[in-house]
Amino acid sequence: MARKLRFFREQMVKAGITPLTKPGAKSDIDVDDLEVKLGELEAELVEMNANNEKLQRSYNELVEYKLVLNKAGEFFSSALRNATALQKELESQQTGEESLDTPLLLDREILNDQSKQVKLGFITGLVPKEKSMPFERIIFRATRGNVYIKLAAVEEPVVDPVSGEKVEKNVFVVFYSGEKAKTKILKICEAFGANRYPFTEDFGKQILMISEVSGRISEMKAAIDAGLFHRSHLLQTIGDQFVQWNTLVRNEKSIYHTLNMLSLDVTKKCLVAEGWSPVFGSKQIQDALQRAAFDSNSQVGTIFQVLHTTELPPTYFCTNKFTSAFQDIVDAYGVAKYQEANPGVFTIVTFPFLFAIMFGDWGHGICLLLAALIFIIREKKLSGQKLGDITEMTFGGRYVILMMALFSIYTGVIYNEFFSVPFELFAPSAYACRDLSCRHSGFDKSAPHLPIWCRSCMAWQSQ
C-alpha cells in the first residue's frame, strides 16, 4: 500500500495537484478495504496513463505526417512547375535552329515517350535536425551517389512520438533507383531514428490525405483532452483523501514494524515483548495495555511483569523542549553511564555563559535574542512543518540561542560593548596607557571617576 501511495503522489506531482494538508472528516474505512480500493485506483490510473500515451503517440505521428504532406507536397509541386516550364521552353524553340543547348533527338524522344522514362522510387519522413548532415552523407556514400536528397526545415520543434520530447527536425525526400538502394536507405533511416511516412505523387490524393489527417488530429486532440480531464478529476479525488490514507498506512506499517521485534513463546500462541522502561513509566504502560485490550475487544488480556536482571540498564535522561538541546550537546561528546551524574544540567548555564564571555556584545546579543524569540513564539506552527537542514537545526536549538543571547547581553554590558563600539554606560575606562607603545599600561591612579574601593586598594598597594 505504501508503494501505491508513492505512485499516487508521483502522479499528482506530475499533474500539478497538491494533496490537502488538512484532512477532512475522518474516514471509517479499514485497512483491508483500503487495500482493495487502492488496488482498483492504481489499476484505473495505470490504464488511463497507458491509453493517454497511445493517444499522445498517435497524435504526434499525425502531426509529423501532416508536416511531411505539406513540405513534400510543396517540393513535388515546385518540381512539376519546373518540368512544365522546361517542356514549354523546349516546344517553343524553333525546329530549324540548332545550338549546343538544344537537346538531342534521343533526349526528346525519352521526354515525349512516358514508357521510356526511368521510374524513381522515393522515401519521405522526418529526421532530427542535428542528424541531418550525417544522415545525408551516409546515404550518399552507401548508394555511391545514386540518390537525390531534398531536405526542408520545420519552423518549430515537434514532439517525437518515440521519446515524447520536443526535437527540431527536417523533412526529407530521398529518390532512389532499385530495391537494393531502397533496402540500404531503410536501414539507415532506422539507425538514425528517422520516422518514415507514406506519400503519393497524385496531387488529388495529397489533398484528400491532408484533409483526412487534419480531421483525425482534431478528433485525437479532443480524445486526449477528455482523458486528461478524467485523469485530473481522479487524481483530485485521490488528493482529497491522500493524507488520511497515508496516515492509516503508516500507522499499520509501524504496528507491523513493532510486531517484528516481538518473539513467540514456547506454545507459539502468544507474543512476548521485553524492553527497558523508567520506573515511573510502569503505571503508564499498564494503563496503555488495558486501554488497548478494551478498544480491541480482546478476549485474552495482556500480562505485564517486571523482570529482575543483572544487565546494566541503558542510560535515560528525562528532558523537555528546553533541556533537550543541551542534552544533545552533551551526548555528542559522550553518554553518561547508568546512575552517573548528568553533565547536561550544568551545561544549561556553563555552555551559554562561556559563549557569552567570547561574544561579549549586548548589541549583537539583542539581535540574537530577537531571532530566538521568533522561533519560540512560532514553535507550534514550525514544529509541524518540514524545515530545511539549517533551519531545522536552528529551530531545535532555539532555547540554547535564547540563553546565549541573555548571557551575551549581560557580559556585553560589563564589557561596555555595543556592536563592537565602546559604550560608556557606567563610566570611562580606568585602563590607560602611559605612552603610545602601551608597554607600561595599567590603572590610572589619579582618575577621579574610580570607585572608592578601587582607590583604597591602590592606596594600600602603594604603601
mmCIF file of N, CA and C in Angstrom, residues 87-136:
data_model
loop_
_atom_site.group_PDB
_atom_site.id
_atom_site.type_symbol
_atom_site.label_atom_id
_atom_site.label_comp_id
_atom_site.label_asym_id
_atom_site.label_seq_id
_atom_site.Cartn_x
_atom_site.Cartn_y
_atom_site.Cartn_z
ATOM 1 N N GLN A 87 9.366 21.998 -70.377
ATOM 2 C CA GLN A 87 8.709 21.410 -71.540
ATOM 3 C C GLN A 87 8.224 22.503 -72.492
ATOM 4 N N LYS A 88 7.649 23.560 -71.940
ATOM 5 C CA LYS A 88 7.189 24.656 -72.793
ATOM 6 C C LYS A 88 8.353 25.350 -73.474
ATOM 7 N N GLU A 89 9.455 25.457 -72.765
ATOM 8 C CA GLU A 89 10.627 26.099 -73.363
ATOM 9 C C GLU A 89 11.165 25.271 -74.513
ATOM 10 N N LEU A 90 11.148 23.950 -74.377
ATOM 11 C CA LEU A 90 11.617 23.084 -75.459
ATOM 12 C C LEU A 90 10.691 23.152 -76.662
ATOM 13 N N GLU A 91 9.400 23.208 -76.405
ATOM 14 C CA GLU A 91 8.446 23.256 -77.506
ATOM 15 C C GLU A 91 8.482 24.584 -78.240
ATOM 16 N N SER A 92 8.849 25.651 -77.529
ATOM 17 C CA SER A 92 8.863 26.971 -78.150
ATOM 18 C C SER A 92 10.091 27.211 -79.013
ATOM 19 N N GLN A 93 11.084 26.359 -78.872
ATOM 20 C CA GLN A 93 12.290 26.543 -79.675
ATOM 21 C C GLN A 93 12.010 26.213 -81.152
ATOM 22 N N GLN A 94 12.632 26.875 -81.983
ATOM 23 C CA GLN A 94 12.455 26.635 -83.425
ATOM 24 C C GLN A 94 13.146 25.346 -83.829
ATOM 25 N N THR A 95 12.460 24.606 -84.685
ATOM 26 C CA THR A 95 12.996 23.319 -85.118
ATOM 27 C C THR A 95 14.198 23.472 -86.024
ATOM 28 N N GLY A 96 14.289 24.578 -86.709
ATOM 29 C CA GLY A 96 15.405 24.742 -87.654
ATOM 30 C C GLY A 96 16.673 25.223 -87.007
ATOM 31 N N GLU A 97 16.563 25.811 -85.842
ATOM 32 C CA GLU A 97 17.742 26.388 -85.207
ATOM 33 C C GLU A 97 18.347 25.365 -84.253
ATOM 34 N N GLU A 98 19.569 25.053 -84.493
ATOM 35 C CA GLU A 98 20.277 24.096 -83.643
ATOM 36 C C GLU A 98 21.393 24.817 -82.900
ATOM 37 N N SER A 99 21.617 24.458 -81.709
ATOM 38 C CA SER A 99 22.684 25.053 -80.893
ATOM 39 C C SER A 99 23.195 23.998 -79.932
ATOM 40 N N LEU A 100 24.207 24.401 -79.172
ATOM 41 C CA LEU A 100 24.757 23.462 -78.190
ATOM 42 C C LEU A 100 23.772 23.169 -77.066
ATOM 43 N N ASP A 101 22.852 24.101 -76.793
ATOM 44 C CA ASP A 101 21.884 23.905 -75.712
ATOM 45 C C ASP A 101 20.669 23.108 -76.151
ATOM 46 N N THR A 102 20.528 22.817 -77.452
ATOM 47 C CA THR A 102 19.365 22.074 -77.929
ATOM 48 C C THR A 102 19.512 20.613 -77.556
ATOM 49 N N PRO A 103 18.479 19.972 -76.954
ATOM 50 C CA PRO A 103 18.592 18.562 -76.567
ATOM 51 C C PRO A 103 18.730 17.667 -77.784
ATOM 52 N N LEU A 104 19.338 16.516 -77.585
ATOM 53 C CA LEU A 104 19.484 15.545 -78.650
ATOM 54 C C LEU A 104 18.132 14.939 -79.001
ATOM 55 N N LEU A 105 18.071 14.280 -80.164
ATOM 56 C CA LEU A 105 16.823 13.649 -80.590
ATOM 57 C C LEU A 105 16.417 12.547 -79.630
ATOM 58 N N LEU A 106 17.432 11.795 -79.095
ATOM 59 C CA LEU A 106 17.118 10.718 -78.162
ATOM 60 C C LEU A 106 16.519 11.265 -76.870
ATOM 61 N N ASP A 107 17.053 12.408 -76.391
ATOM 62 C CA ASP A 107 16.513 13.013 -75.173
ATOM 63 C C ASP A 107 15.086 13.481 -75.383
ATOM 64 N N ARG A 108 14.816 14.039 -76.571
ATOM 65 C CA ARG A 108 13.443 14.481 -76.847
ATOM 66 C C ARG A 108 12.491 13.294 -76.908
ATOM 67 N N GLU A 109 12.983 12.208 -77.498
ATOM 68 C CA GLU A 109 12.131 11.028 -77.604
ATOM 69 C C GLU A 109 11.812 10.470 -76.226
ATOM 70 N N ILE A 110 12.787 10.482 -75.320
ATOM 71 C CA ILE A 110 12.565 9.966 -73.960
ATOM 72 C C ILE A 110 11.603 10.860 -73.196
ATOM 73 N N LEU A 111 11.730 12.191 -73.396
ATOM 74 C CA LEU A 111 10.846 13.105 -72.700
ATOM 75 C C LEU A 111 9.408 12.974 -73.175
ATOM 76 N N ASN A 112 9.245 12.724 -74.469
ATOM 77 C CA ASN A 112 7.892 12.622 -75.022
ATOM 78 C C ASN A 112 7.265 11.267 -74.760
ATOM 79 N N ASP A 113 8.068 10.201 -74.712
ATOM 80 C CA ASP A 113 7.547 8.852 -74.505
ATOM 81 C C ASP A 113 7.623 8.508 -73.015
ATOM 82 N N GLN A 114 6.463 8.444 -72.318
ATOM 83 C CA GLN A 114 6.433 8.170 -70.878
ATOM 84 C C GLN A 114 6.906 6.769 -70.546
ATOM 85 N N SER A 115 6.737 5.816 -71.479
ATOM 86 C CA SER A 115 7.115 4.435 -71.201
ATOM 87 C C SER A 115 8.614 4.239 -71.138
ATOM 88 N N LYS A 116 9.372 5.139 -71.795
ATOM 89 C CA LYS A 116 10.822 5.006 -71.808
ATOM 90 C C LYS A 116 11.510 5.760 -70.672
ATOM 91 N N GLN A 117 10.750 6.502 -69.861
ATOM 92 C CA GLN A 117 11.334 7.228 -68.738
ATOM 93 C C GLN A 117 11.594 6.271 -67.567
ATOM 94 N N VAL A 118 12.666 6.524 -66.824
ATOM 95 C CA VAL A 118 13.043 5.694 -65.680
ATOM 96 C C VAL A 118 12.195 6.087 -64.477
ATOM 97 N N LYS A 119 11.563 5.102 -63.855
ATOM 98 C CA LYS A 119 10.730 5.345 -62.685
ATOM 99 C C LYS A 119 11.600 5.318 -61.430
ATOM 100 N N LEU A 120 11.594 6.400 -60.695
ATOM 101 C CA LEU A 120 12.364 6.508 -59.451
ATOM 102 C C LEU A 120 11.431 6.332 -58.257
ATOM 103 N N GLY A 121 11.899 5.584 -57.289
ATOM 104 C CA GLY A 121 11.164 5.470 -56.040
ATOM 105 C C GLY A 121 11.608 6.547 -55.066
ATOM 106 N N PHE A 122 10.809 6.810 -54.077
ATOM 107 C CA PHE A 122 11.173 7.842 -53.095
ATOM 108 C C PHE A 122 10.659 7.439 -51.719
ATOM 109 N N ILE A 123 11.349 7.951 -50.705
ATOM 110 C CA ILE A 123 11.005 7.725 -49.297
ATOM 111 C C ILE A 123 10.925 9.085 -48.621
ATOM 112 N N THR A 124 9.868 9.308 -47.862
ATOM 113 C CA THR A 124 9.676 10.582 -47.171
ATOM 114 C C THR A 124 9.577 10.342 -45.670
ATOM 115 N N GLY A 125 9.931 11.360 -44.914
ATOM 116 C CA GLY A 125 9.855 11.259 -43.459
ATOM 117 C C GLY A 125 10.508 12.449 -42.798
ATOM 118 N N LEU A 126 10.781 12.321 -41.503
ATOM 119 C CA LEU A 126 11.436 13.368 -40.723
ATOM 120 C C LEU A 126 12.656 12.791 -40.027
ATOM 121 N N VAL A 127 13.704 13.608 -39.936
ATOM 122 C CA VAL A 127 14.940 13.229 -39.276
ATOM 123 C C VAL A 127 15.337 14.372 -38.354
ATOM 124 N N PRO A 128 15.898 14.101 -37.166
ATOM 125 C CA PRO A 128 16.346 15.190 -36.288
ATOM 126 C C PRO A 128 17.319 16.127 -36.997
ATOM 127 N N LYS A 129 17.185 17.410 -36.710
ATOM 128 C CA LYS A 129 17.975 18.417 -37.408
ATOM 129 C C LYS A 129 19.466 18.225 -37.173
ATOM 130 N N GLU A 130 19.839 17.835 -35.965
ATOM 131 C CA GLU A 130 21.249 17.666 -35.655
ATOM 132 C C GLU A 130 21.861 16.456 -36.373
ATOM 133 N N LYS A 131 21.014 15.534 -36.856
ATOM 134 C CA LYS A 131 21.495 14.354 -37.573
ATOM 135 C C LYS A 131 21.311 14.467 -39.082
ATOM 136 N N SER A 132 20.879 15.619 -39.556
ATOM 137 C CA SER A 132 20.563 15.747 -40.986
ATOM 138 C C SER A 132 21.802 15.605 -41.857
ATOM 139 N N MET A 133 22.876 16.279 -41.483
ATOM 140 C CA MET A 133 24.090 16.228 -42.303
ATOM 141 C C MET A 133 24.701 14.829 -42.318
ATOM 142 N N PRO A 134 24.907 14.171 -41.168
ATOM 143 C CA PRO A 134 25.408 12.782 -41.224
ATOM 144 C C PRO A 134 24.450 11.842 -41.950
ATOM 145 N N PHE A 135 23.156 12.059 -41.800
ATOM 146 C CA PHE A 135 22.159 11.226 -42.476
ATOM 147 C C PHE A 135 22.307 11.335 -43.991
ATOM 148 N N GLU A 136 22.428 12.542 -44.474
ATOM 149 C CA GLU A 136 22.572 12.756 -45.919
ATOM 150 C C GLU A 136 23.894 12.189 -46.430
#
